[in-house]
Short mmCIF file of C-alpha atoms in Angstrom, two decimals:
data_model
loop_
_atom_site.label_atom_id
_atom_site.label_comp_id
_atom_site.label_asym_id
_atom_site.label_seq_id
_atom_site.Cartn_x
_atom_site.Cartn_y
_atom_site.Cartn_z
CA UNK A 1 -0.04 0.05 -0.04
CA UNK A 2 2.79 2.51 0.83
CA UNK A 3 4.20 1.74 -2.68
CA UNK A 4 1.01 2.92 -3.99
CA UNK A 5 0.69 6.04 -1.95
CA UNK A 6 4.49 6.90 -2.07
CA UNK A 7 5.91 9.96 -0.20
CA UNK A 8 3.22 12.33 1.15
CA UNK A 9 5.66 15.00 0.51
CA UNK A 10 5.51 14.54 -3.20
CA UNK A 11 1.70 14.82 -3.14
CA UNK A 12 1.93 18.19 -1.48
CA UNK A 13 4.44 19.23 -4.21
CA UNK A 14 1.93 17.93 -6.80
CA UNK A 15 -0.74 20.36 -5.45
CA UNK A 16 1.58 23.41 -5.01
CA UNK A 17 3.50 23.05 -8.34
CA UNK A 18 0.86 21.33 -10.41
CA UNK A 19 -2.75 21.60 -9.34
CA UNK A 20 -2.94 25.24 -8.20
CA UNK A 21 -0.79 26.97 -10.92
CA UNK A 22 -2.92 24.90 -13.59
CA UNK A 23 -6.39 25.38 -12.12
CA UNK A 24 -5.86 29.20 -11.40
CA UNK A 25 -6.46 29.97 -15.09
CA UNK A 26 -9.57 27.72 -15.48
CA UNK A 27 -11.07 29.52 -12.54
CA UNK A 28 -10.12 32.98 -13.75
CA UNK A 29 -11.82 32.02 -17.00
CA UNK A 30 -14.90 30.83 -15.13
CA UNK A 31 -14.90 33.98 -13.10
CA UNK A 32 -14.22 36.48 -15.71
CA UNK A 33 -15.60 34.85 -18.68
CA UNK A 34 -19.08 34.24 -17.50
CA UNK A 35 -20.04 37.98 -18.46
CA UNK A 36 -18.92 37.48 -22.13
CA UNK A 37 -21.29 37.07 -24.97
CA UNK A 38 -20.83 34.19 -27.44
CA UNK A 39 -20.31 36.48 -30.45
CA UNK A 40 -18.39 39.29 -28.92
CA UNK A 41 -15.08 40.70 -30.46
CA UNK A 42 -13.10 39.98 -27.28
CA UNK A 43 -14.17 36.42 -27.35
CA UNK A 44 -13.23 36.14 -31.15
CA UNK A 45 -9.81 37.47 -30.32
CA UNK A 46 -9.40 35.16 -27.30
CA UNK A 47 -10.41 32.24 -29.54
CA UNK A 48 -7.90 33.30 -32.14
CA UNK A 49 -5.12 33.51 -29.48
CA UNK A 50 -6.04 30.16 -27.99
CA UNK A 51 -5.85 28.53 -31.44
CA UNK A 52 -2.42 30.30 -32.12
CA UNK A 53 -1.13 29.06 -28.73
CA UNK A 54 -2.13 25.42 -29.64
CA UNK A 55 -0.50 25.76 -32.95
CA UNK A 56 2.58 26.93 -31.15
CA UNK A 57 2.60 23.68 -28.83
CA UNK A 58 2.28 21.58 -32.05
CA UNK A 59 5.34 23.49 -33.52
CA UNK A 60 7.28 23.11 -30.25
CA UNK A 61 6.83 19.45 -30.17
CA UNK A 62 8.27 19.32 -33.66
CA UNK A 63 10.93 21.99 -33.28
CA UNK A 64 12.08 21.02 -29.62
CA UNK A 65 11.03 17.40 -29.46
CA UNK A 66 10.83 15.63 -26.09
CA UNK A 67 12.13 12.18 -25.24
CA UNK A 68 12.35 9.59 -27.90
CA UNK A 69 11.12 11.88 -30.49
CA UNK A 70 14.39 13.80 -30.19
CA UNK A 71 16.16 10.80 -31.75
CA UNK A 72 14.25 11.36 -35.05
CA UNK A 73 15.98 13.47 -37.73
CA UNK A 74 14.42 16.82 -38.18
CA UNK A 75 13.72 16.19 -41.81
CA UNK A 76 11.66 13.09 -40.79
CA UNK A 77 9.74 15.19 -38.29
CA UNK A 78 8.83 18.00 -40.55
CA UNK A 79 8.41 15.50 -43.47
CA UNK A 80 5.76 13.53 -41.43
CA UNK A 81 4.00 16.90 -40.81
CA UNK A 82 4.11 17.73 -44.54
CA UNK A 83 2.96 14.22 -45.61
CA UNK A 84 0.16 14.23 -43.15
CA UNK A 85 -1.15 17.58 -44.50
CA UNK A 86 -1.05 16.43 -48.00
CA UNK A 87 -3.09 13.46 -47.00
CA UNK A 88 -5.56 15.30 -44.91
CA UNK A 89 -6.25 17.83 -47.82
CA UNK A 90 -6.45 15.09 -50.53
CA UNK A 91 -9.04 13.06 -48.39
CA UNK A 92 -11.14 16.21 -47.97
CA UNK A 93 -10.11 16.91 -44.22
CA UNK A 94 -9.78 13.07 -42.84
CA UNK A 95 -8.09 13.39 -39.36
CA UNK A 96 -7.22 9.61 -39.43
CA UNK A 97 -5.82 9.86 -42.98
CA UNK A 98 -3.56 12.84 -41.98
CA UNK A 99 -2.30 11.23 -38.56
CA UNK A 100 -1.77 7.71 -40.09
CA UNK A 101 0.09 9.19 -43.36
CA UNK A 102 2.36 11.29 -40.95
CA UNK A 103 3.08 8.28 -38.81
CA UNK A 104 3.93 6.02 -41.66
CA UNK A 105 6.20 8.61 -43.09
CA UNK A 106 8.18 8.81 -39.91
CA UNK A 107 8.40 5.10 -39.30
CA UNK A 108 9.14 4.33 -42.95
CA UNK A 109 11.86 7.03 -42.88
CA UNK A 110 13.42 5.51 -39.82
CA UNK A 111 13.36 2.00 -41.22
CA UNK A 112 14.89 3.28 -44.43
CA UNK A 113 17.64 5.24 -42.78
CA UNK A 114 18.36 2.21 -40.70
CA UNK B 1 -21.97 8.42 -34.27
CA UNK B 2 -25.20 10.39 -34.90
CA UNK B 3 -26.84 12.38 -31.92
CA UNK B 4 -30.62 12.44 -31.72
CA UNK B 5 -32.19 15.25 -33.73
CA UNK B 6 -32.55 18.58 -31.56
CA UNK B 7 -36.31 18.14 -31.24
CA UNK B 8 -36.07 14.56 -30.02
CA UNK B 9 -37.80 13.66 -26.75
CA UNK B 10 -34.49 11.90 -25.82
CA UNK B 11 -33.09 15.29 -24.97
CA UNK B 12 -35.75 15.68 -22.14
CA UNK B 13 -33.73 13.60 -19.85
CA UNK B 14 -30.68 15.02 -18.13
CA UNK B 15 -29.38 11.58 -17.50
CA UNK B 16 -29.77 10.71 -21.24
CA UNK B 17 -27.82 13.75 -22.29
CA UNK B 18 -25.08 12.74 -19.79
CA UNK B 19 -25.05 9.21 -21.32
CA UNK B 20 -24.90 10.80 -24.86
CA UNK B 21 -21.98 12.83 -23.77
CA UNK B 22 -20.22 9.69 -22.54
CA UNK B 23 -20.97 7.80 -25.67
CA UNK B 24 -19.63 10.82 -27.78
CA UNK B 25 -16.13 9.91 -26.57
CA UNK B 26 -16.24 6.68 -28.74
CA UNK B 27 -16.83 8.83 -31.89
CA UNK B 28 -13.62 10.69 -32.12
CA UNK B 29 -9.90 9.96 -32.91
CA UNK B 30 -8.88 12.36 -30.21
CA UNK B 31 -10.00 9.80 -27.67
CA UNK B 32 -7.40 7.47 -29.10
CA UNK B 33 -4.96 10.30 -29.10
CA UNK B 34 -5.80 11.16 -25.50
CA UNK B 35 -5.25 7.41 -24.54
CA UNK B 36 -1.97 7.37 -26.14
CA UNK B 37 -0.80 10.79 -24.71
CA UNK B 38 -1.53 9.52 -21.19
CA UNK B 39 0.07 6.24 -21.79
CA UNK B 40 3.07 8.31 -22.28
CA UNK B 41 2.35 10.47 -19.24
CA UNK B 42 1.91 7.30 -17.04
CA UNK B 43 5.15 5.84 -18.33
CA UNK B 44 6.99 9.21 -17.58
CA UNK B 45 5.67 9.36 -13.95
CA UNK B 46 6.91 5.85 -13.26
CA UNK B 47 10.47 6.75 -14.88
CA UNK B 48 10.50 9.84 -12.62
CA UNK B 49 9.78 7.42 -9.52
CA UNK B 50 6.44 9.08 -8.66
CA UNK B 51 3.91 6.78 -7.11
CA UNK B 52 0.90 5.31 -8.75
CA UNK B 53 -1.41 7.49 -6.50
CA UNK B 54 0.56 10.54 -7.59
CA UNK B 55 -0.02 9.76 -11.18
CA UNK B 56 -3.56 9.18 -10.64
CA UNK B 57 -4.05 12.44 -8.72
CA UNK B 58 -2.12 14.33 -11.33
CA UNK B 59 -4.39 13.13 -14.20
CA UNK B 60 -7.68 13.74 -12.11
CA UNK B 61 -6.67 17.14 -10.64
CA UNK B 62 -4.51 18.76 -13.22
CA UNK B 63 -6.12 17.12 -16.34
CA UNK B 64 -3.80 18.95 -18.86
CA UNK B 65 -1.26 16.75 -20.84
CA UNK B 66 1.47 19.52 -21.30
CA UNK B 67 1.22 20.75 -17.62
CA UNK B 68 1.56 17.21 -16.43
CA UNK B 69 4.46 16.38 -18.74
CA UNK B 70 6.21 19.72 -17.69
CA UNK B 71 5.56 19.12 -13.98
CA UNK B 72 7.03 15.57 -14.06
CA UNK B 73 10.06 16.56 -16.07
CA UNK B 74 10.92 19.79 -14.25
CA UNK B 75 10.47 18.08 -10.74
CA UNK B 76 12.55 15.01 -11.90
CA UNK B 77 15.34 17.25 -13.09
CA UNK B 78 15.45 18.81 -9.58
CA UNK B 79 13.61 22.10 -10.11
CA UNK B 80 12.41 23.90 -7.06
CA UNK B 81 8.42 24.08 -6.38
CA UNK B 82 8.44 27.67 -7.52
CA UNK B 83 10.33 26.96 -10.68
CA UNK B 84 8.09 23.90 -11.58
CA UNK B 85 4.95 26.00 -10.73
CA UNK B 86 6.01 29.01 -13.09
CA UNK B 87 6.64 26.56 -15.95
CA UNK B 88 3.14 24.72 -15.20
CA UNK B 89 1.30 27.96 -15.13
CA UNK B 90 2.81 29.00 -18.49
CA UNK B 91 1.45 26.16 -20.25
CA UNK B 92 -1.90 26.49 -18.33
CA UNK B 93 -2.58 30.04 -19.56
CA UNK B 94 -3.94 28.71 -22.60
CA UNK B 95 -6.77 27.21 -20.39
CA UNK B 96 -8.06 30.72 -19.83
CA UNK B 97 -9.19 31.59 -23.42
CA UNK B 98 -10.44 27.97 -23.79
CA UNK B 99 -12.86 28.05 -20.68
CA UNK B 100 -13.87 31.77 -21.81
CA UNK B 101 -14.56 30.31 -25.23
CA UNK B 102 -16.49 27.25 -24.22
CA UNK B 103 -18.70 28.62 -21.39
CA UNK B 104 -20.98 30.83 -23.48
CA UNK B 105 -21.94 27.93 -25.56
CA UNK B 106 -23.73 26.21 -22.73
CA UNK B 107 -25.03 29.04 -20.75
CA UNK B 108 -28.74 29.74 -20.63
CA UNK B 109 -30.79 32.07 -18.33
CA UNK B 110 -31.01 29.50 -15.46
CA UNK B 111 -27.18 28.72 -15.53
CA UNK B 112 -25.32 29.71 -12.21
CA UNK B 113 -21.77 29.98 -12.15
CA UNK B 114 -21.42 26.94 -9.85
CA UNK B 115 -23.04 24.86 -12.35
CA UNK B 116 -20.16 25.42 -14.68
CA UNK B 117 -17.30 24.70 -12.20
CA UNK B 118 -16.94 20.95 -13.38
CA UNK B 119 -17.26 22.14 -17.09
CA UNK B 120 -14.25 24.60 -16.37
CA UNK B 121 -12.28 21.64 -14.82
CA UNK B 122 -12.93 19.27 -17.83
CA UNK B 123 -11.89 21.91 -20.22
CA UNK B 124 -8.74 21.16 -21.91
CA UNK B 125 -7.72 21.11 -25.55
CA UNK B 126 -9.61 17.98 -26.37
CA UNK B 127 -12.96 19.03 -24.86
CA UNK B 128 -12.50 22.47 -26.32
CA UNK B 129 -12.24 20.99 -29.88
CA UNK B 130 -15.11 18.74 -29.35
CA UNK B 131 -17.40 21.40 -27.92
CA UNK B 132 -17.27 23.06 -31.22
CA UNK B 133 -18.07 19.70 -33.15
CA UNK B 134 -20.86 18.40 -30.76
CA UNK B 135 -22.77 21.28 -29.02
CA UNK B 136 -24.46 22.70 -32.17
CA UNK B 137 -26.42 19.21 -32.14
CA UNK B 138 -27.30 19.37 -28.50
CA UNK B 139 -30.15 21.55 -27.23
CA UNK B 140 -28.76 24.48 -24.96
CA UNK B 141 -30.52 23.33 -21.81
CA UNK B 142 -28.94 19.88 -21.81
CA UNK B 143 -25.46 21.01 -22.81
CA UNK B 144 -23.98 21.14 -19.34
CA UNK B 145 -25.20 17.51 -18.77
CA UNK B 146 -23.75 16.46 -22.12
CA UNK B 147 -20.37 18.08 -21.32
CA UNK B 148 -20.05 16.35 -17.92
CA UNK B 149 -20.78 13.10 -19.59
CA UNK B 150 -18.21 13.80 -22.30
CA UNK B 151 -15.74 15.10 -19.63
CA UNK B 152 -16.30 11.98 -17.50
CA UNK B 153 -15.85 9.77 -20.39
CA UNK B 154 -12.64 11.56 -21.58
CA UNK B 155 -11.28 11.50 -17.92
CA UNK B 156 -12.01 7.76 -17.71
CA UNK B 157 -9.93 7.22 -20.79
CA UNK B 158 -7.17 9.38 -19.62
CA UNK B 159 -7.08 7.74 -16.26
CA UNK B 160 -7.02 4.08 -17.65
CA UNK B 161 -4.18 5.08 -20.00
CA UNK B 162 -2.30 6.61 -17.06
CA UNK B 163 -2.61 3.38 -15.06
CA UNK B 164 -1.70 1.29 -18.04
CA UNK B 165 1.27 3.52 -19.09
CA UNK B 166 2.61 3.52 -15.43
CA UNK B 167 2.53 -0.34 -15.45
CA UNK B 168 4.16 -0.67 -18.90
CA UNK B 169 6.65 1.97 -17.95
CA UNK B 170 9.88 2.40 -20.20
CA UNK B 171 9.30 -0.98 -21.75
CA UNK B 172 8.62 0.74 -25.15
CA UNK B 173 11.15 0.62 -27.91
CA UNK B 174 12.62 3.81 -29.21
CA UNK B 175 10.58 3.70 -32.31
CA UNK B 176 7.36 3.08 -30.68
CA UNK B 177 8.02 5.77 -28.13
CA UNK B 178 8.86 8.28 -30.92
CA UNK B 179 5.70 7.29 -32.81
CA UNK B 180 3.55 7.76 -29.72
CA UNK B 181 5.12 11.29 -29.10
CA UNK B 182 4.51 12.25 -32.80
CA UNK B 183 0.80 11.39 -32.49
CA UNK B 184 -0.01 14.38 -30.25
CA UNK B 185 1.17 17.19 -32.77
CA UNK B 186 -0.44 15.35 -35.81
CA UNK B 187 -3.75 14.63 -34.15
CA UNK B 188 -4.19 18.16 -32.57
CA UNK B 189 -3.23 19.95 -35.87
CA UNK B 190 -5.64 18.00 -38.13
CA UNK B 191 -8.44 18.02 -35.77
CA UNK B 192 -8.18 21.76 -35.33
CA UNK B 193 -7.91 22.30 -38.87
CA UNK B 194 -10.97 20.26 -39.48
CA UNK B 195 -13.00 22.47 -37.08
CA UNK B 196 -11.73 25.75 -38.72
CA UNK B 197 -14.65 27.52 -40.01
CA UNK B 198 -13.75 31.26 -40.29
CA UNK B 199 -10.77 32.93 -41.85
CA UNK B 200 -9.64 33.90 -38.21
CA UNK B 201 -9.54 30.21 -37.36
CA UNK B 202 -7.40 28.91 -40.22
CA UNK B 203 -5.06 32.00 -40.21
CA UNK B 204 -4.29 31.76 -36.31
CA UNK B 205 -3.52 28.07 -36.76
CA UNK B 206 -1.17 28.57 -39.71
CA UNK B 207 0.40 31.71 -38.20
CA UNK B 208 0.93 30.09 -34.82
CA UNK B 209 2.67 27.18 -36.58
CA UNK B 210 5.03 29.69 -38.31
CA UNK B 211 5.65 32.13 -35.56
CA UNK B 212 6.55 29.67 -32.72
CA UNK B 213 9.83 28.77 -34.25
CA UNK B 214 10.67 32.45 -34.67
CA UNK B 215 9.52 33.37 -31.17
CA UNK B 216 11.58 30.28 -29.63
CA UNK B 217 14.75 32.19 -30.73
CA UNK B 218 14.18 34.72 -28.01
CA UNK B 219 14.38 31.72 -25.55
CA UNK B 220 12.47 33.85 -22.98
CA UNK B 221 10.42 31.19 -21.49
CA UNK B 222 7.52 33.10 -22.64
CA UNK B 223 7.77 32.04 -26.38
CA UNK B 224 4.58 30.13 -26.61
CA UNK B 225 2.67 33.04 -25.14
CA UNK B 226 4.46 35.59 -27.24
CA UNK B 227 3.70 33.67 -30.62
CA UNK B 228 0.28 32.96 -29.69
CA UNK B 229 -0.74 36.52 -28.90
CA UNK B 230 1.03 37.97 -31.91
CA UNK B 231 -0.40 35.33 -34.44
CA UNK B 232 -3.95 35.33 -32.82
CA UNK B 233 -4.08 38.97 -32.93
CA UNK B 234 -3.00 39.28 -36.46
CA UNK B 235 -5.53 36.72 -37.46
CA UNK B 236 -8.22 38.34 -35.60
CA UNK B 237 -7.15 41.87 -37.31
CA UNK B 238 -7.35 40.36 -40.60
CA UNK B 239 -10.72 38.86 -40.06
CA UNK B 240 -12.04 42.14 -38.68
CA UNK B 241 -10.50 44.09 -41.67
CA UNK B 242 -11.99 41.70 -44.32
CA UNK B 243 -15.43 41.93 -42.56
CA UNK B 244 -15.47 45.75 -42.65
CA UNK B 245 -14.20 46.23 -46.20
#
């Protein structure tokens, strides 16, 4: 049982460094956002910024890859994105085709490069 | 999966709306991505020698993939609580506009702020994307129940994956691990692109992709925020300008 629970100190750190800094923004959104109207200009701007931040996270994973992805050459990472985009557009926006094609490109490239 | 038509009597029951929300998690590739992402997070938590309970609580209470990855990696590399908290809060800023954008879609005259606390907690990128897809097909008065169902369903998937990943821990081959990490950007890119309807949507996606590598050269720790605000503001400006001319 103690293996399951681990060190209680680590659980306190989880709350202080993980839960509070993360939830802060959700609760701020709940508190401040409740007055906003669905079609308002501010909301349109906020949505555009949220989309661009997500796009930034996507780019970050490809440009500064974490863990095992760092072992994949940059050309293969960007190539996978390009191959997936082509498949996505050719299939009239199939998410599955885009993801599958990108993955196959990367794995085939690794196999081909040895 | 097809939801019942908006005027169907099925929507009269809050419980049914909750169940449709749970069922909707089976109709999206994002559930598969979420599953795989949390396999990775579970494995990471084990590798960093956190307990199973820690990994479970992190998924339930933080419920944001990037924040969890950063929390685990910074703490494991010996960062202080304050340093980890700052890094986590940076990635979490994006939750603010998501919550602000999601809540008006399900509010009606009777909705109180406390009814939306759980919706705010469930809000992360997956739920945010799915709201735009599913909510137009859900009657407004049942949207909170539907999202509670969707959120519970997604969290069950994430939690199951965390536990499996923790148990699998570090037994993945390099190629498989790389493929799992590549799934996240691909799936999020194409699902967001699929849901882009306005010029502002498409433009903020493309500009955000292009601007991040430029902003990252500043190496300020705020790169994601800077590129996001700049790209989003330009996209919004172009959209407004096109609207007016």
